[in-house]
XYZ file of N, CA and C in Angstrom:
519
model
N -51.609 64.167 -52.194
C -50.440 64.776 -52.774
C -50.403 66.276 -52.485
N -51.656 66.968 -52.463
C -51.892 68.013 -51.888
C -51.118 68.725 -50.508
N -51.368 68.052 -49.509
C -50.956 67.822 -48.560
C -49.436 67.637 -48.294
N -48.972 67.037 -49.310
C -46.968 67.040 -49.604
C -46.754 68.230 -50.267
N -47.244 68.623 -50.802
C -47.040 69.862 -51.397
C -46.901 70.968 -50.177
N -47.965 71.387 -49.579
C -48.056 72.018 -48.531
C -46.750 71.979 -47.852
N -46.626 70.389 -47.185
C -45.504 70.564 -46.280
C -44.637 70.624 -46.453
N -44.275 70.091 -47.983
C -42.951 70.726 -48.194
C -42.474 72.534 -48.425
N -43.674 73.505 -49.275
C -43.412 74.214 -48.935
C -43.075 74.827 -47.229
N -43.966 74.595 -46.354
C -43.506 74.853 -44.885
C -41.959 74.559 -44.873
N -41.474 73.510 -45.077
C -40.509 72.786 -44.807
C -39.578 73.410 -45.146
N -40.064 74.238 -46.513
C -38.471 75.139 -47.108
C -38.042 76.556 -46.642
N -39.559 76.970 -45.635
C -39.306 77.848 -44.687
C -38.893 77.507 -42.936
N -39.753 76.529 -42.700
C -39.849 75.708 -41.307
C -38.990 74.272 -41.141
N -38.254 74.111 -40.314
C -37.816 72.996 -40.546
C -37.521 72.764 -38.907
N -37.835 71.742 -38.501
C -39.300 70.678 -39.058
C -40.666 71.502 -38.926
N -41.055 71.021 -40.260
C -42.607 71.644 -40.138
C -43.561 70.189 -39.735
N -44.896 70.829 -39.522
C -45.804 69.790 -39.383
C -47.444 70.264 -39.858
N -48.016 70.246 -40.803
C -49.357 69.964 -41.233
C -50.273 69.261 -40.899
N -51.495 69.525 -40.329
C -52.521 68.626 -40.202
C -53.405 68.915 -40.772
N -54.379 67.802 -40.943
C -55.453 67.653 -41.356
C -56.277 66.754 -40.557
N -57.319 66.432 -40.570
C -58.032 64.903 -39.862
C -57.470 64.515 -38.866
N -56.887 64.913 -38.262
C -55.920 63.937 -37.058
C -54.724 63.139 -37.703
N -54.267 63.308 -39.211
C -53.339 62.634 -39.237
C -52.000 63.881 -39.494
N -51.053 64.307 -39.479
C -50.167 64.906 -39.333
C -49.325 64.595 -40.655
N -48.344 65.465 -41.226
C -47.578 65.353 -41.956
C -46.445 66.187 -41.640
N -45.168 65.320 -41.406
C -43.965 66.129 -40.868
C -43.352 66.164 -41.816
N -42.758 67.164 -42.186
C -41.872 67.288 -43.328
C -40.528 68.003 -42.493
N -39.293 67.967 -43.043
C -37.956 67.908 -42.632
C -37.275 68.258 -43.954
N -36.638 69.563 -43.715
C -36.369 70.331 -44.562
C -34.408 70.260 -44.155
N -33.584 69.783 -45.429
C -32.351 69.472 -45.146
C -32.093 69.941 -46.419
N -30.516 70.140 -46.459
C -29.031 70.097 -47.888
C -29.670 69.044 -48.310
N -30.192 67.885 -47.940
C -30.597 66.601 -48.887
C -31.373 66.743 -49.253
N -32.930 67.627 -49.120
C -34.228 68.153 -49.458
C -35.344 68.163 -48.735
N -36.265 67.490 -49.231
C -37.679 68.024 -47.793
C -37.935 66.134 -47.779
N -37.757 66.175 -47.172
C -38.682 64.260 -46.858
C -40.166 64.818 -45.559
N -40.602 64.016 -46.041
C -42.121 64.029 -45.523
C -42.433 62.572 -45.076
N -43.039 62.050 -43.566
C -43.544 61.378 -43.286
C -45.101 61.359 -42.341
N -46.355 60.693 -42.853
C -47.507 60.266 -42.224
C -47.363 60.336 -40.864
N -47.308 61.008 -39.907
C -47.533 60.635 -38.356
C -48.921 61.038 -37.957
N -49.884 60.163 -37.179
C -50.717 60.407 -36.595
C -50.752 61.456 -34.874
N -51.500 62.602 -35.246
C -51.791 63.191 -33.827
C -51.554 62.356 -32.616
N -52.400 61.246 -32.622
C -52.356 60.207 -31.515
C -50.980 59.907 -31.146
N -50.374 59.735 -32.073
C -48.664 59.149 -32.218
C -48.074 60.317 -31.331
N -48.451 61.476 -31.695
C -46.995 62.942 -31.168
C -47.521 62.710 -29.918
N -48.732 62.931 -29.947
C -49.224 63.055 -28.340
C -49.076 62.167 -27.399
N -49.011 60.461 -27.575
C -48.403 59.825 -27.059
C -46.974 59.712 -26.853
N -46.264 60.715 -27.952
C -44.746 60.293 -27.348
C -44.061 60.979 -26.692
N -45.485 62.098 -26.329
C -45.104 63.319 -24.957
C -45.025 62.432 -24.146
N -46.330 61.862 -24.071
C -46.740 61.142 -22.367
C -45.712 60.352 -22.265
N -45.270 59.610 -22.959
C -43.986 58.373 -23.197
C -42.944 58.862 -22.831
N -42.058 58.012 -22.580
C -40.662 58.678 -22.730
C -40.461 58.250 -24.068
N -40.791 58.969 -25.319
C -40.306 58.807 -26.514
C -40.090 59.979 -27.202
N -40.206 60.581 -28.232
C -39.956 61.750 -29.013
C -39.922 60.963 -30.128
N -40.176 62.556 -31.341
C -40.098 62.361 -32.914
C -38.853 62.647 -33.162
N -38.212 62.167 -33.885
C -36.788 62.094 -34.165
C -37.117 62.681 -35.634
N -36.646 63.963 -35.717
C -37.107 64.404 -37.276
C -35.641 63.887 -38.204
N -34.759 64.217 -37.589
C -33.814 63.462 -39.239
C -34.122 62.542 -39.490
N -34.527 61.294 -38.411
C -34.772 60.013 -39.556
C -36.761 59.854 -39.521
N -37.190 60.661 -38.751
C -38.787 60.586 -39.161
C -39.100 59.235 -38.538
N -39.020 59.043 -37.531
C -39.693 57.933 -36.446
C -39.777 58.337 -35.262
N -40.222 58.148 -34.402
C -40.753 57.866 -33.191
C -39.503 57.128 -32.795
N -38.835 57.627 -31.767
C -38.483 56.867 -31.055
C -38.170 57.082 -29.717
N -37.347 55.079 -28.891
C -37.731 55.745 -27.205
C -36.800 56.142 -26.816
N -36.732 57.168 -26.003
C -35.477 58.481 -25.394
C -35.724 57.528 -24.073
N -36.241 56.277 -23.708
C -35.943 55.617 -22.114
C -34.586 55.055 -21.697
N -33.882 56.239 -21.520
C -32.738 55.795 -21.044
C -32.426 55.921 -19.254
N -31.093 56.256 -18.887
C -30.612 56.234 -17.813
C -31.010 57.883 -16.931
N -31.843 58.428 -17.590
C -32.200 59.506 -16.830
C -33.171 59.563 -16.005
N -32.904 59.539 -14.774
C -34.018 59.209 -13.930
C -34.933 60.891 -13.540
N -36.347 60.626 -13.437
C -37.212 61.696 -13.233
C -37.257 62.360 -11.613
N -37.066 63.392 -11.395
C -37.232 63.364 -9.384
C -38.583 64.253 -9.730
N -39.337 63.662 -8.282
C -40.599 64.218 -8.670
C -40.952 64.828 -6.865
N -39.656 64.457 -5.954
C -40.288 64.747 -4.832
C -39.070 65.106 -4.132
N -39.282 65.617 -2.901
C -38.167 66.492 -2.232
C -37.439 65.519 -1.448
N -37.460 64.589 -1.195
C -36.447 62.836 -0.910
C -35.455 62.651 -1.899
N -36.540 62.541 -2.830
C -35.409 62.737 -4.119
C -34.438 63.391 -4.526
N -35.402 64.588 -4.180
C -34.122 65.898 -4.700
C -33.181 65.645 -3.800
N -33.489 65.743 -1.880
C -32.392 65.612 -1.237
C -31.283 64.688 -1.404
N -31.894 63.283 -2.393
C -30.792 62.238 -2.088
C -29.784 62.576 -3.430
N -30.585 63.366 -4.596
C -29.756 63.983 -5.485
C -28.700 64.697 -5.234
N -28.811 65.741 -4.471
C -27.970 66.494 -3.848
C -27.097 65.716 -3.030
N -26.897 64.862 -2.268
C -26.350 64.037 -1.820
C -25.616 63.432 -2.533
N -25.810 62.697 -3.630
C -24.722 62.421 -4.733
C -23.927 63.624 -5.327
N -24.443 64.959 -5.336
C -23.291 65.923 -5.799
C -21.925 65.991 -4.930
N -22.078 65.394 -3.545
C -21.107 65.484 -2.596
C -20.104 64.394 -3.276
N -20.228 63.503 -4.240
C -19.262 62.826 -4.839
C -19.091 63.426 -6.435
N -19.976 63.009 -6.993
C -20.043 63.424 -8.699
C -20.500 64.593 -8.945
N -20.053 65.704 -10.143
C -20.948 66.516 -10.376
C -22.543 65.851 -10.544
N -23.409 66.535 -10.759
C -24.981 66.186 -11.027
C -25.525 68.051 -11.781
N -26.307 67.124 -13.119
C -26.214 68.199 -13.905
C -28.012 67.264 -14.079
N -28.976 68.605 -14.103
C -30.502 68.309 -13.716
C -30.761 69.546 -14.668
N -31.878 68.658 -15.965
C -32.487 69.311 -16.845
C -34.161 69.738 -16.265
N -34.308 70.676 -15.953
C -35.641 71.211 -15.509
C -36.392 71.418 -16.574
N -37.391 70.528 -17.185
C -38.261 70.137 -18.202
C -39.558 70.658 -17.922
N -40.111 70.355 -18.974
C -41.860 70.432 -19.426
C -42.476 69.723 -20.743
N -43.543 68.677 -20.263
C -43.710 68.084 -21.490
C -44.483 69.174 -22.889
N -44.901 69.944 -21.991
C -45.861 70.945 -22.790
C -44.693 72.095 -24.136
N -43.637 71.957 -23.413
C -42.163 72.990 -24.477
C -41.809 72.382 -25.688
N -41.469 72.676 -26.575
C -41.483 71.778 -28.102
C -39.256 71.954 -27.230
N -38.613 72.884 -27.260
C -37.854 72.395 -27.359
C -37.273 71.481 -26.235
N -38.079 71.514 -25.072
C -37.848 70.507 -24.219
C -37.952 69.902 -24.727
N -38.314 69.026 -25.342
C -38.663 67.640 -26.128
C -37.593 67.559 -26.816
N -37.003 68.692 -27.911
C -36.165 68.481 -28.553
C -34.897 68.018 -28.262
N -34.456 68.587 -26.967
C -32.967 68.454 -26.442
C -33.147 67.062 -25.845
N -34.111 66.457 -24.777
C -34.473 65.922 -24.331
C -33.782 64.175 -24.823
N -33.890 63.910 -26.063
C -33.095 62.822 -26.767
C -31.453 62.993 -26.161
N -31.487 64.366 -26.672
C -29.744 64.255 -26.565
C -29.410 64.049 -25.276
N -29.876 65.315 -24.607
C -29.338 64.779 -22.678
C -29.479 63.601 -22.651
N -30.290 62.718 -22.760
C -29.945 61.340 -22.646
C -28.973 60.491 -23.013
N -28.928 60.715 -24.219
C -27.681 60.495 -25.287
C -26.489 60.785 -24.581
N -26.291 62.324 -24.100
C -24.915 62.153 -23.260
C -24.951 61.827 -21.712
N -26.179 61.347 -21.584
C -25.724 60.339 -20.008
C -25.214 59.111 -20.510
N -25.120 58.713 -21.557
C -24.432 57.321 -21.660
C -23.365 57.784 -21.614
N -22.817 58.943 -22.232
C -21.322 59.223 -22.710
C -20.483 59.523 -21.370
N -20.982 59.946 -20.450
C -20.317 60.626 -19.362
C -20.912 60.033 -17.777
N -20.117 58.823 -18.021
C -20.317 57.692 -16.697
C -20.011 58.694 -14.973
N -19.609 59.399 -15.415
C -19.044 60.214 -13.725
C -19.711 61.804 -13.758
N -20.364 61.597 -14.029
C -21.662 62.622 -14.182
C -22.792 61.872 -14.340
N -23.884 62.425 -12.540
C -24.903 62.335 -12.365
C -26.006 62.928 -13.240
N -27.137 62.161 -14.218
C -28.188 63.104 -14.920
C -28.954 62.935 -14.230
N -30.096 63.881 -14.262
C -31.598 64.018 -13.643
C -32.396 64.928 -14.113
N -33.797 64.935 -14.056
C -34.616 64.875 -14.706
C -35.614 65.835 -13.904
N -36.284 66.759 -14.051
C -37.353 67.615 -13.026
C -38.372 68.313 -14.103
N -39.184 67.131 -14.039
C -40.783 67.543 -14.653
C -41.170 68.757 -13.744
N -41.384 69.855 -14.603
C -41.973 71.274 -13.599
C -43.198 71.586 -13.262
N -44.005 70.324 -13.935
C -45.539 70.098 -13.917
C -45.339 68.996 -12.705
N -45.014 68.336 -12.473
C -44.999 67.452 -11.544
C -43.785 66.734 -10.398
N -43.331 67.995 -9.737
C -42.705 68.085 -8.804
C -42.865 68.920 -7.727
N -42.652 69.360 -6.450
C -42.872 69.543 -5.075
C -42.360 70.932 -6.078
N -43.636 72.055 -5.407
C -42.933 73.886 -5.992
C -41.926 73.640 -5.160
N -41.335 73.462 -3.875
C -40.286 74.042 -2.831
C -39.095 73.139 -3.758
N -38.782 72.767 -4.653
C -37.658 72.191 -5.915
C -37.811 73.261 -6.456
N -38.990 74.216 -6.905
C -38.208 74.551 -8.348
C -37.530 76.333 -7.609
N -38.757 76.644 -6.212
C -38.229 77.752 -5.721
C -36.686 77.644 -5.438
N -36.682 76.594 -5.258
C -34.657 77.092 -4.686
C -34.274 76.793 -5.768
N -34.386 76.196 -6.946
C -33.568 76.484 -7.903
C -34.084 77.449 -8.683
N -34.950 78.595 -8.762
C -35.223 79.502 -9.246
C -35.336 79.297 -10.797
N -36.076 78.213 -11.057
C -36.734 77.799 -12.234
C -37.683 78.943 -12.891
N -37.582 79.508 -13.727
C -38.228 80.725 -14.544
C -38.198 80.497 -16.081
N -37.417 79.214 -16.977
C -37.641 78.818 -18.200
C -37.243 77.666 -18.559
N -37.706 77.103 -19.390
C -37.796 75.711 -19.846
C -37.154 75.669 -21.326
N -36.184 74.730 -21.471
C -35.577 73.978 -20.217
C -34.042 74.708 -19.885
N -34.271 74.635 -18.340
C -33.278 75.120 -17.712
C -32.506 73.528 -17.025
N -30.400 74.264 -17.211
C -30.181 72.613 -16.906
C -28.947 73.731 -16.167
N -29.221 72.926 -14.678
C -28.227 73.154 -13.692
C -27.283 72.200 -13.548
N -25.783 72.588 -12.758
C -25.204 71.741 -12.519
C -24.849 71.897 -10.986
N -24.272 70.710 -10.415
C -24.228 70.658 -8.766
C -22.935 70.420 -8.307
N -22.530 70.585 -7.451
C -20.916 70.052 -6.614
C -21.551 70.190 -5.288
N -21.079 69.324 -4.422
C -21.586 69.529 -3.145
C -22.542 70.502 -2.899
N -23.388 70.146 -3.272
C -25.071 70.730 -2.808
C -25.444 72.067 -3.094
N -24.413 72.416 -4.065
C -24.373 74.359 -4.379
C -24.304 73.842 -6.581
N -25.507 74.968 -6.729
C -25.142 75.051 -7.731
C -24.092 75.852 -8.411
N -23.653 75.262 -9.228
C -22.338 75.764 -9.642
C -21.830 76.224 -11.669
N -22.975 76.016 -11.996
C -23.208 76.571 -13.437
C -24.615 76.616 -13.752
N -25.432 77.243 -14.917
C -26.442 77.531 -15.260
C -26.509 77.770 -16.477
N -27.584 76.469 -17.878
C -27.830 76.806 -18.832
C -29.400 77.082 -19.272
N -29.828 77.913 -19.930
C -31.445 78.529 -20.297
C -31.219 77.981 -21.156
N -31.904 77.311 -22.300
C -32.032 77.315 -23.251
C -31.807 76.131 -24.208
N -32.389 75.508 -25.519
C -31.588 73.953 -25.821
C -30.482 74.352 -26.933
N -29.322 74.574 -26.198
C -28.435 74.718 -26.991
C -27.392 73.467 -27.084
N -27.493 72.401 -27.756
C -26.665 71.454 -27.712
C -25.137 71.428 -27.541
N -24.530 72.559 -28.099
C -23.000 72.654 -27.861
C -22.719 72.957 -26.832
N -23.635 74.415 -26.073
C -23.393 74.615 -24.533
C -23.389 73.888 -23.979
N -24.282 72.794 -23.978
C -24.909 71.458 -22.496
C -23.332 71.055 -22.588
N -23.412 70.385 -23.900
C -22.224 69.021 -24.077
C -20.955 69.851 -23.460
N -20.567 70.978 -24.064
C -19.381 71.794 -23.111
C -19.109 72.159 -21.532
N -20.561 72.500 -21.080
C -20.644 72.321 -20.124
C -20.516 71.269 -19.207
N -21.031 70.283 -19.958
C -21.045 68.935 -18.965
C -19.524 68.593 -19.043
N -18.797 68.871 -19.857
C -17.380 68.682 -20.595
C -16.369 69.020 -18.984
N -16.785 70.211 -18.663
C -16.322 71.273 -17.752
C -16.415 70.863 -17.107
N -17.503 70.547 -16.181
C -18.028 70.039 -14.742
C -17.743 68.895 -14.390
N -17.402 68.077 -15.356
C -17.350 66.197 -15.453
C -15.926 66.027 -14.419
C-alpha cells in the first residue's frame, strides 16, 4: 500500500509516473478522473520495447501497436519507398526504441495509418538502419517524421506532437 501511495503522489505531479521496486513497477496515471495505479512488471515494459507493443497508460495495459506500419531497415527499401512517393504521399517516422516519447506517439502513427488509406506509412529504426538513410534525411532527433512526393522531401515534423502529425498528414494526403 506503501508503494500506491508513492505513486500516486508522483502521479499528481508526473503523469504517467512509474515506481519501482524489486523488478516489479507501479504505473500510476494521473487524470480529471484521479490517479489509477496498475502492477506492471520491468520484464513486461522491456519486452514491449523489443515487441511491437507499448503501455497504453489511459487504460493501463500492454498493448500490440502491430499494425500496417512497415519497418525499412535497408537502402532497397528505402529506395523502393521513395518509389512509392512517385504515386502517394509517404510520411516516415524516424524512431528509437531507446526515446520514451517515441514509444509514445508510436501507437498513434499507427492508429492513423488505418485512417488514411492513400498515404504511405513507414517506419526507420535509427539503431538499425544503413547511416547513408539517416544522412540524407538529416536525422538529428527522435522522433522525427518526414513527408515525401516524388522522392523530395516536402514537410518536416521534430517532435510527438499528435495534432501536428494528424494535420500534417491531413495536408499531404
Amino acid at each position: 500500500m506503501k508503494l500506491i501511495s508513492i505513486a500516486a503522489s508522483l502521479a499528481s505531479t508526473f503523469a504517467p509516473s512509474v515506481a519501482s521496486l524489486s523488478g516489479i513497477s507501479l504505473v500510476a496515471v494521473s487524470s480529471i478522473h484521479g490517479v489509477s495505479a496498475r502492477l506492471v512488471s520491468s520484464s513486461d515494459i522491456h519486452e514491449s520495447i523489443k515487441k511491437s507493443t507499448s503501455f497504453d497508460f489511459n487504460n493501463h495495459n500492454l498493448v500490440n501497436t502491430e499494425l500496417q506500419v512497415p519497418s525499412i531497415t535497408s537502402e532497397e527499401e528505402w529506395t523502393a519507398l521513395m518509389e512509392q512517393s512517385k504515386e502517394k504521399t509517404v510520411v516516415v517516422d524516424f524512431t528509437a526504441t531507446w526515446s520514451g516519447p517515441d514509444m509514445m506517439i508510436l501507437p498513434y502513427f499507427k492508429e492513423l495509418s488505418t485512417q488514411y488509406p492513400n498515404v504511405v506509412f513507414a517506419k526507420v529504426d535509427v539503431d538499425e538502419v544503413d547511416e547513408s538513410i539517416l544522412e540524407t534525411a538529416c536525422i538529428n532527433a527522435m522522433p522525427t517524421f518526414q513527408w515525401f512526393k516524388s522522392e523530395k522531401m516536402v514537410d518536416e515534423l521534430r517532435g510527438a506532437i499528435k495534432d501536428e502529425l494528424k494535420s500534417k498528414i491531413e495536408e499531404w494526403q
